XYZ file of C-alpha atoms in Angstrom:
601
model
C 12.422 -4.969 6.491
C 11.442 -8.531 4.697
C 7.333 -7.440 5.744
C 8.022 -3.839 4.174
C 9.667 -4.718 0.796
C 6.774 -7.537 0.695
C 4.173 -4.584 1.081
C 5.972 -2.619 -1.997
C 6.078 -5.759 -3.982
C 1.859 -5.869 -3.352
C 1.604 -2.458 -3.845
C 3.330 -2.529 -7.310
C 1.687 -6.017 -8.068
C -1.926 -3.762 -7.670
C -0.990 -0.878 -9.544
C 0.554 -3.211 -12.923
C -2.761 -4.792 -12.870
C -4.815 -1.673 -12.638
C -2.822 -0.230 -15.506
C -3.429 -3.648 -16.782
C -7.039 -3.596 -16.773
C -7.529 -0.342 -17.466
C -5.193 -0.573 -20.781
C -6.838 -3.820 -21.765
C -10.246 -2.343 -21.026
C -9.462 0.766 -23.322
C -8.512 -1.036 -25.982
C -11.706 -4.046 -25.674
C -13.772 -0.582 -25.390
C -12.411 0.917 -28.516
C -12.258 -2.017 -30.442
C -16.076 -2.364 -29.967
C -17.119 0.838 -30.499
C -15.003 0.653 -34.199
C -16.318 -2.891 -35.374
C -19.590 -2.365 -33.876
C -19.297 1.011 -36.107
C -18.302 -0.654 -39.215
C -21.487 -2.985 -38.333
C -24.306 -0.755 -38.342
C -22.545 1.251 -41.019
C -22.909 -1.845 -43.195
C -26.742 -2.637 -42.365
C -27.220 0.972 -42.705
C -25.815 0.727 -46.036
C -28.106 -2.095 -47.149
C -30.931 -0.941 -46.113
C -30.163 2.401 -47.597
C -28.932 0.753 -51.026
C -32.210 -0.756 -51.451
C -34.132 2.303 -50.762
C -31.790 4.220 -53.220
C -32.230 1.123 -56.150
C -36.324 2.042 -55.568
C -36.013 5.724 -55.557
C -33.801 5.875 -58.658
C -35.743 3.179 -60.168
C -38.692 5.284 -60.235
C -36.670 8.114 -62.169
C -35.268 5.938 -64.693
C -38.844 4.506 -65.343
C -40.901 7.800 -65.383
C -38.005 9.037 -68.320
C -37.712 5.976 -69.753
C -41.317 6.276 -70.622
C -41.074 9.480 -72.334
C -37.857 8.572 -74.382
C -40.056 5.758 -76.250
C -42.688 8.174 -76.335
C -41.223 10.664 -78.348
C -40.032 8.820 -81.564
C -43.295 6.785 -81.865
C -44.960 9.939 -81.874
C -43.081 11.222 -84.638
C -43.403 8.591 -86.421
C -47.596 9.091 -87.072
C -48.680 10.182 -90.002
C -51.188 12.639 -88.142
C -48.393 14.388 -86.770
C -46.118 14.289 -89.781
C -49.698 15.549 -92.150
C -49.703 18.163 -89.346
C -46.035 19.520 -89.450
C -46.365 19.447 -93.724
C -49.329 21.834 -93.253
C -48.667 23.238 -90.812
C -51.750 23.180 -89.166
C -51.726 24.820 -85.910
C -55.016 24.150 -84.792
C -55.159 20.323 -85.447
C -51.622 19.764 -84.459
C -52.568 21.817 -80.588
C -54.930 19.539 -81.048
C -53.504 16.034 -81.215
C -50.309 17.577 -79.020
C -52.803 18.302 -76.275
C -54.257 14.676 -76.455
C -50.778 13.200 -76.010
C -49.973 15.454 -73.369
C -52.977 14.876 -71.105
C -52.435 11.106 -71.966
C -48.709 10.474 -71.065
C -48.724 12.818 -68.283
C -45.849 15.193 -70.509
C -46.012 18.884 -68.963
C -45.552 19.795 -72.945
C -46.042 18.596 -76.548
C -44.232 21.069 -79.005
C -44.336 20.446 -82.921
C -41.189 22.168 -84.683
C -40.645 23.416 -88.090
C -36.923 22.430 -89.591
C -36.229 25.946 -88.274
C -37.219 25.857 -84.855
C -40.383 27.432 -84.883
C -43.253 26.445 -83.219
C -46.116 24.849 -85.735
C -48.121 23.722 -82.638
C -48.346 23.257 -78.864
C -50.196 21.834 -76.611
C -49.779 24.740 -73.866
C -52.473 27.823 -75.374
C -50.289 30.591 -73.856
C -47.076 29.371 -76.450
C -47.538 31.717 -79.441
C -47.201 30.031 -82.677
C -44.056 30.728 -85.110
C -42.003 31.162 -81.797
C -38.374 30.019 -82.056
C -38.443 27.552 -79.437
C -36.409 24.780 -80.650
C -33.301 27.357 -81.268
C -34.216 29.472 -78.100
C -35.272 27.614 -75.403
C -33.561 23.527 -76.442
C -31.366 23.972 -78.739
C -28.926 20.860 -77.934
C -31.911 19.008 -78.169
C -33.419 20.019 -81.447
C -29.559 19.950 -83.027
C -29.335 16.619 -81.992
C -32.894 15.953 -83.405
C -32.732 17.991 -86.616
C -29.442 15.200 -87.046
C -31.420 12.122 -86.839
C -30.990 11.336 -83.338
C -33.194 11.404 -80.114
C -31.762 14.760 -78.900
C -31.890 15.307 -75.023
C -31.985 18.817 -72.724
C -32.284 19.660 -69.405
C -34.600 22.742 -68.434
C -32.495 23.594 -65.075
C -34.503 24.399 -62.246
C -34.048 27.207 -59.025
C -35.703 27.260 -55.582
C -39.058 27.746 -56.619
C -39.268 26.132 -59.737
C -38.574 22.089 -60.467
C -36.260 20.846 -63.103
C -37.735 19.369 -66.420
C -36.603 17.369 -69.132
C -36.857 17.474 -73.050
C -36.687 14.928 -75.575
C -36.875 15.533 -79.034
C -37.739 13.128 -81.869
C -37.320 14.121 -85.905
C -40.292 13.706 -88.295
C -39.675 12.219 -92.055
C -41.476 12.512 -94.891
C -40.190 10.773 -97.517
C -36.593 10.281 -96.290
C -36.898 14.473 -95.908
C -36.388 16.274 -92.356
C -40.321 17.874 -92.137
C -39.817 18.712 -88.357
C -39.412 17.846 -84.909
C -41.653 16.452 -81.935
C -40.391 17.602 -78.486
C -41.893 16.531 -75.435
C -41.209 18.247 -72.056
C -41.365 15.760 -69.017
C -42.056 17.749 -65.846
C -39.718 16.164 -62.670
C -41.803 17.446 -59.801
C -43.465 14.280 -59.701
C -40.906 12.506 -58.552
C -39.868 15.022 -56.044
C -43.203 14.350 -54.328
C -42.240 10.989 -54.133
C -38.703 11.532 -52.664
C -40.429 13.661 -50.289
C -41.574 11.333 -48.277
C -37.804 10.137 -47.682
C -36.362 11.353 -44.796
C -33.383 10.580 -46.795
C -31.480 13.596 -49.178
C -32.288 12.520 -52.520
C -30.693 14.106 -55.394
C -30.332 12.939 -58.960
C -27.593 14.859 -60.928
C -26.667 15.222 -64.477
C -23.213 15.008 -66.330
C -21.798 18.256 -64.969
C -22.682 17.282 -61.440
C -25.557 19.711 -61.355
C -28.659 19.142 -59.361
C -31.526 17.924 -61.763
C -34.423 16.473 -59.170
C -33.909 16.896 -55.118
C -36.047 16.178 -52.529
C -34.254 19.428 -51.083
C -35.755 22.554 -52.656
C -32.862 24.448 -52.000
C -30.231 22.447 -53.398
C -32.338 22.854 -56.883
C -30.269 23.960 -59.638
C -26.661 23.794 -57.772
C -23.289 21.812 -57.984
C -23.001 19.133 -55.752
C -19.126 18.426 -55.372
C -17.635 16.273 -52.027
C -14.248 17.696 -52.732
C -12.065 19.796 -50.203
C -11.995 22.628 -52.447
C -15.322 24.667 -52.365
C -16.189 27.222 -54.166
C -15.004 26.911 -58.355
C -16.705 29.913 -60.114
C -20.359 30.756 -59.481
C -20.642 26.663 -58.190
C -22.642 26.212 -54.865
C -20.504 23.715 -53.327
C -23.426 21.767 -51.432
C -20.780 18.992 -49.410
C -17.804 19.345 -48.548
C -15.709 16.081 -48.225
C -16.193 14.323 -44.332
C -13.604 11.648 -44.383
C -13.503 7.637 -45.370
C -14.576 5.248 -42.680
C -13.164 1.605 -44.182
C -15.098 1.295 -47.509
C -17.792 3.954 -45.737
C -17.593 7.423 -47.482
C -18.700 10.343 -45.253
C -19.812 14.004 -46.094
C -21.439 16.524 -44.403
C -23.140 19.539 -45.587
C -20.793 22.974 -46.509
C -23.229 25.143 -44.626
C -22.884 23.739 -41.186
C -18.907 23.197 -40.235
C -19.976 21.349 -37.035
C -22.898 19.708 -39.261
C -23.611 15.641 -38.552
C -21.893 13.418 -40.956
C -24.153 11.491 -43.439
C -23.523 8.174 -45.920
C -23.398 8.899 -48.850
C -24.218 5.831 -52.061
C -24.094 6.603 -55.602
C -26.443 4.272 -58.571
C -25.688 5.242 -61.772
C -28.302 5.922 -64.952
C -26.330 4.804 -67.481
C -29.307 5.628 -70.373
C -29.502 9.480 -69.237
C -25.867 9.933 -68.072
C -26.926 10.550 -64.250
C -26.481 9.773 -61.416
C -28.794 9.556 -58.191
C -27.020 10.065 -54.756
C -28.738 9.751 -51.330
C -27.229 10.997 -47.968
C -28.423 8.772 -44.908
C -27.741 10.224 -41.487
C -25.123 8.276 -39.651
C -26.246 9.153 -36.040
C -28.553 5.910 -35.935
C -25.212 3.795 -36.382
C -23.345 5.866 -34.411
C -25.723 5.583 -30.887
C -26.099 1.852 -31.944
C -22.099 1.717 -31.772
C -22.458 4.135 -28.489
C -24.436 1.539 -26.586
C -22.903 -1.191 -27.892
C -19.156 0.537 -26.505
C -21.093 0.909 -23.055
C -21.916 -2.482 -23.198
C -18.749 -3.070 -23.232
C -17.663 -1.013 -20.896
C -20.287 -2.332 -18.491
C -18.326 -5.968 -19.005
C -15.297 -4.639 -18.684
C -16.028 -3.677 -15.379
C -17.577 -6.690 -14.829
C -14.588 -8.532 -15.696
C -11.597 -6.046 -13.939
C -13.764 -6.541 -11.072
C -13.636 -10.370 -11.169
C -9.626 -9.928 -11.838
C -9.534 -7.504 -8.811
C -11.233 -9.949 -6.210
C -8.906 -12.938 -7.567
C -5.787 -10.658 -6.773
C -7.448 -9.697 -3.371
C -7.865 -13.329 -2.344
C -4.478 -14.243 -3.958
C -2.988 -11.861 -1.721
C -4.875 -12.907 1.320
C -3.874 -16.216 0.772
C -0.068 -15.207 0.762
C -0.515 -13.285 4.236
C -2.109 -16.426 5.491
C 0.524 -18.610 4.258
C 3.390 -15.895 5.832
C 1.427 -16.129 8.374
C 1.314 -19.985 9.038
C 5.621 -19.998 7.807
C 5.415 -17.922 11.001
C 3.850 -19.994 13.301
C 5.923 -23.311 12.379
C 9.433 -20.707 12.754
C 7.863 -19.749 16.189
C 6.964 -23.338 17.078
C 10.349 -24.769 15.876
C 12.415 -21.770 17.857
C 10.112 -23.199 20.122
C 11.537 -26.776 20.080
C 14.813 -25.816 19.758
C 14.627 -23.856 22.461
C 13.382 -26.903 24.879
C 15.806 -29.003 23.192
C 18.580 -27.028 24.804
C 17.277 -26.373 27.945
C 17.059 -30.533 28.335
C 20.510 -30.805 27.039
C 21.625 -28.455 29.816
C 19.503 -30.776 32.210
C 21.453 -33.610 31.148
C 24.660 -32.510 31.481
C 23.703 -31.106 35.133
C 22.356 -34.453 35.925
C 25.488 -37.054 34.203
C 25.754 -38.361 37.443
C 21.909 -40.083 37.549
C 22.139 -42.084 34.076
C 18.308 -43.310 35.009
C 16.933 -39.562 35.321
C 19.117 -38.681 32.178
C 17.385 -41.525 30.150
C 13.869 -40.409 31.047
C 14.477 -36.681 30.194
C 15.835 -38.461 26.764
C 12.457 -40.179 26.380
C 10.536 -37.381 27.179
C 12.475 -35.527 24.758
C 11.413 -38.070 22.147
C 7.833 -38.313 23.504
C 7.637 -34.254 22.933
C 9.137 -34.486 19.525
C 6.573 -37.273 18.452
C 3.461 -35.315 19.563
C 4.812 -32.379 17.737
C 4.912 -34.441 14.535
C 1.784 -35.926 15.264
C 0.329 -32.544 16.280
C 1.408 -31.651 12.946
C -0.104 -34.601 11.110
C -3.104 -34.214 12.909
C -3.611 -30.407 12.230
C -3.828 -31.442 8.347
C -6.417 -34.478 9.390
C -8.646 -31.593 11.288
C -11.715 -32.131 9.324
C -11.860 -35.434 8.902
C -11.118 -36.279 12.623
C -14.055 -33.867 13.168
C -16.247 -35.438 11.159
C -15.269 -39.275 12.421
C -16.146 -37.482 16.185
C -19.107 -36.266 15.040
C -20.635 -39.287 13.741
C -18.836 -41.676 16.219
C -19.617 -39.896 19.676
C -22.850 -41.549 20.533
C -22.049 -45.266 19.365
C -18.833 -44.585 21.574
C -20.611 -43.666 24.589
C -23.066 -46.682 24.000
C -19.921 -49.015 23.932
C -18.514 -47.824 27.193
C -21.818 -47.961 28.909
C -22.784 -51.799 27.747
C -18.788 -52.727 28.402
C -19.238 -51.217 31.855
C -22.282 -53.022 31.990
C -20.738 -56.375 31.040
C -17.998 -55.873 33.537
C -20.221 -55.487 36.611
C -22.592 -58.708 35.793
C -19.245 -61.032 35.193
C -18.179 -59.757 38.629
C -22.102 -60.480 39.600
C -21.649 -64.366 37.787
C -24.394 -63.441 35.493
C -22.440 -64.462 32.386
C -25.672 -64.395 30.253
C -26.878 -60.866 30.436
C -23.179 -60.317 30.216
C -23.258 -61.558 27.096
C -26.264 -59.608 26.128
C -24.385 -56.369 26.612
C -21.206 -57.916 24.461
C -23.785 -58.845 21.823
C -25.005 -55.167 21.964
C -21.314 -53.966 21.492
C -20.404 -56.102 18.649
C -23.858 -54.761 16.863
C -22.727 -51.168 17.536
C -19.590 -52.358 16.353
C -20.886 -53.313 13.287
C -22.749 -50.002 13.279
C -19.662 -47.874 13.413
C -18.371 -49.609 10.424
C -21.538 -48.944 8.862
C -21.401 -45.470 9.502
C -17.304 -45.098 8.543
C -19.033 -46.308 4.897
C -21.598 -43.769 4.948
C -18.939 -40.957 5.082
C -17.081 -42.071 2.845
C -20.135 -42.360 0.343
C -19.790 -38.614 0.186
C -17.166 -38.890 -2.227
C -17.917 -42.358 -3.675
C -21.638 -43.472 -4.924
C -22.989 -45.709 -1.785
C -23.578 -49.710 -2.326
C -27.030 -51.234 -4.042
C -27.225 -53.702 -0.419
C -30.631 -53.230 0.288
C -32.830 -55.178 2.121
C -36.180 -55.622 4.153
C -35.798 -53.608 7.038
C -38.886 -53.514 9.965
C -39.166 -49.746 10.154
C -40.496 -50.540 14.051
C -37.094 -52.159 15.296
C -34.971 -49.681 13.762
C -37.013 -46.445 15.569
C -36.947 -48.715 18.582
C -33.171 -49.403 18.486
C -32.500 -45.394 17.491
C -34.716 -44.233 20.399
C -32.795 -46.720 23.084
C -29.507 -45.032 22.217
C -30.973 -41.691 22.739
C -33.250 -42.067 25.855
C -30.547 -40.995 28.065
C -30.519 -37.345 26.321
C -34.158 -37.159 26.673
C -34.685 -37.917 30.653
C -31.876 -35.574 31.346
C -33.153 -32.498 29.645
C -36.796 -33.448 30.300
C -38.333 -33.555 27.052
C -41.203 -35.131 26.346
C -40.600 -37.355 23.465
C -44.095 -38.626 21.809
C -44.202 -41.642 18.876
C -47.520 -42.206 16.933
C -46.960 -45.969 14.810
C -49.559 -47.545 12.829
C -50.682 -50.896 14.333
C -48.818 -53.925 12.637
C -44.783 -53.321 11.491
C -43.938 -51.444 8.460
C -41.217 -53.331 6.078
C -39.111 -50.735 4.075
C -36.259 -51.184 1.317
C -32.843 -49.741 3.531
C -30.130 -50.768 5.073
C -31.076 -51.239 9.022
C -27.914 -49.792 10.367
C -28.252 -46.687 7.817
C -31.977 -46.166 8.660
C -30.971 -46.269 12.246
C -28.240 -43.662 11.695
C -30.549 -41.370 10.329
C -33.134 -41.691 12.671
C -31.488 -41.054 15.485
C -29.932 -38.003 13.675
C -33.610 -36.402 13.151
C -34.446 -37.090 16.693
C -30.962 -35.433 17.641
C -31.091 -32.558 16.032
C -34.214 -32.004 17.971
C -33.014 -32.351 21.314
C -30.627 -29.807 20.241
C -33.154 -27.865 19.005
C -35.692 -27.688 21.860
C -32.246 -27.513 24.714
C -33.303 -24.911 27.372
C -36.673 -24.393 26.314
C -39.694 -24.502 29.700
C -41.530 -27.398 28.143
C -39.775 -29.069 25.205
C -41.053 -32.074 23.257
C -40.770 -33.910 20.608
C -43.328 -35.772 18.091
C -42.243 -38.646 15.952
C -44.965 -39.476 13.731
C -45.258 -42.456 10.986
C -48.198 -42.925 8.834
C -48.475 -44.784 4.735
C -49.977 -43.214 2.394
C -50.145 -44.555 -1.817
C -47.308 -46.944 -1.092
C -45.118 -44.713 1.093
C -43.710 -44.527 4.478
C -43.959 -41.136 6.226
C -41.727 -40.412 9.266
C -41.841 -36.923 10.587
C -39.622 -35.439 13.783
C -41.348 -32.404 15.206
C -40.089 -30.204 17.661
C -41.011 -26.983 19.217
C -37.481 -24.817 19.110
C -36.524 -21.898 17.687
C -36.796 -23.354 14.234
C -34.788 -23.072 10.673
C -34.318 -19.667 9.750
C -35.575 -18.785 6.251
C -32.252 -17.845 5.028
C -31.208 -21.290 5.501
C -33.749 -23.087 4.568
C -31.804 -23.978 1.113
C -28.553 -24.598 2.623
C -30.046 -27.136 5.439
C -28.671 -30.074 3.755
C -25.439 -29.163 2.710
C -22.206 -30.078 4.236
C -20.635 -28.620 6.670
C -23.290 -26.250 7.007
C -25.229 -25.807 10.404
C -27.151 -23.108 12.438
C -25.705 -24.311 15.623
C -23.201 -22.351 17.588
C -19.301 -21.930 16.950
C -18.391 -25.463 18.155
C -21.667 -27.362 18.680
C -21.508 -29.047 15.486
C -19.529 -29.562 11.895
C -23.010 -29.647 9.933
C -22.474 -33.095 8.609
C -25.451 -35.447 10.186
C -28.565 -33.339 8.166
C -25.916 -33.825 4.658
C -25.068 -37.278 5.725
C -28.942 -38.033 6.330
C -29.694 -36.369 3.129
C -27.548 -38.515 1.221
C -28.731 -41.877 3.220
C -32.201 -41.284 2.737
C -31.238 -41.126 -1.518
C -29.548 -43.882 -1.853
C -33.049 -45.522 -0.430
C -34.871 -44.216 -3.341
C -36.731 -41.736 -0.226
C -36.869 -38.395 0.279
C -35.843 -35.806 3.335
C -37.132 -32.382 3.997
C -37.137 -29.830 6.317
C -39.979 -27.242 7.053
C -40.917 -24.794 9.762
C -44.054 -25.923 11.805
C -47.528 -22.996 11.735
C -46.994 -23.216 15.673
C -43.434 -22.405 16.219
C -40.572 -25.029 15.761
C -39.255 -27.551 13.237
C -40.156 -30.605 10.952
C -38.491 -33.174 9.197
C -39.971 -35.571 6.905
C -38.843 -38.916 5.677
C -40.371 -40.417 3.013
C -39.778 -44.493 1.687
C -41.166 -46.621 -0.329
C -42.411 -50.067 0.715
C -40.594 -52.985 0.504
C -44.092 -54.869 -0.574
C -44.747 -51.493 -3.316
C -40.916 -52.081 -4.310
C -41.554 -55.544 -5.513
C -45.436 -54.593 -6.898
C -43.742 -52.213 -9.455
C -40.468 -54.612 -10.179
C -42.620 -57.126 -10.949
């Protein structure tokens, strides 16, 4: 029943944090996709702002032009000698000449009544009532004394143009008006090569220049009401994003939404609009949400494997509570049975006293079974390291018993000497481990590189006769004096050598090469063998603790770690490579004790 409702209470722990991370993942999703939205909406509108300041710009300055244009032509005395006579062929003339020169589609010259003295367009018959016909805001505003202003509308096959009209004086007296006629195709070519909707509209909201031909002429409203009179409602109104305002176009329902920016021309009365296409933004804020997404995943994934292993720690923990209920049931159970035994056996007080200590003895090994499960590694490790000095103690004290039996109290006391050195060995080695945790001592020291290969090799000749191998050492004449610690050298020595007796076990011929050469101020040691090998998957993790390519059993995969560390602290090196011909090598390198003191000094 307890195993069942623990089941639910994983079950339900699962689902709240799948709802969990699927809520939170929503939300870190959403959130992304509006900010990163908002974002590229913003850039968008920057770059956009600055394209609309240069298109709009070049409006204002091709109008601007003209507006100066027309009152300083007024003011010649040419013109004004031309409106008093009315000279229509001089004043074509001169209104041609200004024309081609400023670029003006037309130069008219006015009488006080409208009529047309001169122009510099042939096909415009003279004495027609232009100024009351065709601008009359703009010659009312002129005839008044002011710079009068009219827009020519345009349609779908015709551009927009523009009219400003100037008076002309003569003595203090209204003699007629100038009107120039600025054509705005010209700057629809240039908007045309915006992929951008450019349009530039007037007071009314009506379309005055557009780099869309069909939008010429037209009201351009963004309200939610289309359709007032004869109006072509061009927008319709697409909804605020933050600050962003959003339209889309009245002819397509479904159509894609577009930014829209306004710049005002405060000197005409206008104002120039541009609609930018929002579906850059928009796939920028797409793959920016899948991003997201993709980390999400990422992360609910992480979250999922932490509950997995949280969970499979709890079953192993139930499942150790078990075993100690089990053992203790156990106990309990043996306790009574020996309490029976006792009170069968009253009569024999000596048996009943021994079953007592038993009791006790059982009890103790229990808690020390206990103890000793928690100290499993360590005790593994201390074997590991402490096996061979062990069986090199036993052997010399065996030794030292038989030749005090023999009266040879001298080589007896060869073998004790050997004991107390391996002694003093173990101890060495008890520091080494514990260097794994703690940064090893700076007690180095001359060490003859000979002696300490000669004492490693004694310990493991045994090993070698019995499996056979041929075991082959290559020194340089003379001794070799390295920087170490002798008993730490040693250690790692015979670890090399070893690990390849284990290597080369049950092979038809095995052997073993220990090589040393120098080289620029170096000490090379290599231990060849011809086994099986490091596999290449495990060629980075050779050195690492409590890793090993041994079988289940044959080793913690502490002595290559241990040696690794060792060979550090010397200021040396230790690698491990597969030979061309089949087996392994590892290589030792150490500097000199003689180099040592060459670059010290």
């Amino acid at each position: 029943m307890t195993q069942r409702y623990q089941r639910r209470r994983a079950r339900r722990l699962k689902l709240v944090v799948a709802v969990a991370l699927l809520a939170s993942s929503a939300a870190i999703v959403w959130l992304t996709g509006a900010i990163s939205l908002r974002f590229f909406l913003s850039d968008l509108e920057v770059r956009k702002d600055a394209a609309l300041a240069v298109q709009s710009g070049a409006l204002e300055r091709l109008l601007d032009k003209f507006r100066l244009m027309t009152p300083l032509t007024a003011r010649r005395p040419d013109v004004a000698d031309v409106v008093e006579r009315r000279d229509a062929e001089e004043g074509g003339r001169i209104a041609a000449i200004a024309a081609g020169m400023s670029g003006a589609k037309e130069v008219w010259f006015l009488s006080p009544q409208g009529e047309t003295i001169a122009t510099s367009d042939a096909s415009t018959n003279s004495g027609a009532l232009l100024g009351r016909q065709w601008i009359p805001k703009a010659f009312r505003e002129a005839a008044m004394g002011q710079l009068g202003r009219q827009l020519i509308p345009g349609n779908g096959w015709q551009p927009a143009s523009y009219v400003f009209a100037s008076p002309i004086r003569v003595r203090d007296r209204l003699a007629g008006v100038v009107a120039v006629r600025v054509r705005l195709d010209d700057v629809e070519q240039a908007w045309a090569l915006s992929k951008d909707a450019l349009v530039a509209l007037d007071e009314n909201d009506v379309v005055v220049v557009t780099n869309v031909h069909d939008w010429r002429g037209t009201t351009l409203r963004t309200d939610t009401a289309p359709g007032r009179g004869a109006a072509i409602d061009l927008l319709r109104a697409g909804g605020h994003l933050g600050r962003f305002r959003l339209v889309r176009p009245a002819q397509q329902a479904g159509g894609r939404a577009f930014l829209e920016l306004r710049e005002d021309l405060p000197v005409l009365g206008w104002k120039v609009v541009i609609l930018s296409d929002v579906a850059e933004a928009r796939t920028q804020s797409a793959n920016a949400m899948l991003i997201a997404f993709l980390l999400c995943v990422i992360g609910a994934g992480a979250v999922w494997s932490a509950v997995e292993r949280r969970e499979g720690l709890i079953r192993r923990l139930r499942s150790d509570r078990a075993a100690a209920l089990r053992l203790e049931r156990r106990v309990r159970s043996r306790t009574i049975d020996l309490t029976r035994a006792n009170q069968r056996l009253e009569a024999e007080i000596e048996e009943r006293l021994a079953a007592e200590a038993e009791l006790r003895r059982a009890q103790a090994e229990l808690v020390q079974a206990a103890k000793l499960a928690t100290l499993g590694h360590m005790s593994a490790a201390l074997s590991h390291e402490y096996n061979q000095p062990l069986a090199a103690i036993r052997t010399n004290a065996e030794n030292a018993t038989l030749l005090i039996a023999r009266g040879e109290p001298e080589r007896a006391t060869e073998s004790l000497a050997r004991i107390g050195g391996l002694v003093a060995r173990m101890a060495e080695i008890a520091r080494t481990l514990k260097g794994f945790t703690r940064r090893a001592g700076t007690d180095l020291q001359p060490v003859s590189l000979r002696q300490a290969i000669d004492e490693a090799l004694l310990l493991l000749t045994p090993q070698v006769r019995q499996q056979g191998i041929r075991l082959t050492t290559r020194l340089p004449d003379g001794d070799l004096v390295v920087l170490a610690g002798r008993i730490r050298l040693e250690q790692v020595i015979m670890n090399l050598v070893a690990n390849a007796i284990d290597a080369v076990r049950g092979r038809e011929d095995p052997a073993i090469d220990l090589d040393v050469d120098v080289a620029d101020g170096e000490v090379r040691l290599s231990v060849a063998d011809n086994g099986t090998g490091i596999p290449e998957v495990a060629m980075g993790q050779i050195f690492d603790p409590f890793f090993t390519t041994k079988d289940v059993g044959a080793g913690l995969g502490l002595g290559l770690s241990i040696a690794y560390k060792i060979v550090h602290d010397f200021s040396g090196s230790l690698t491990a490579e597969n030979r061309p011909e089949g087996g392994a090598r590892f290589v030792m390198r150490l500097p000199l004790a003689q180099a040592v003191r060459t670059a010290a000094e």
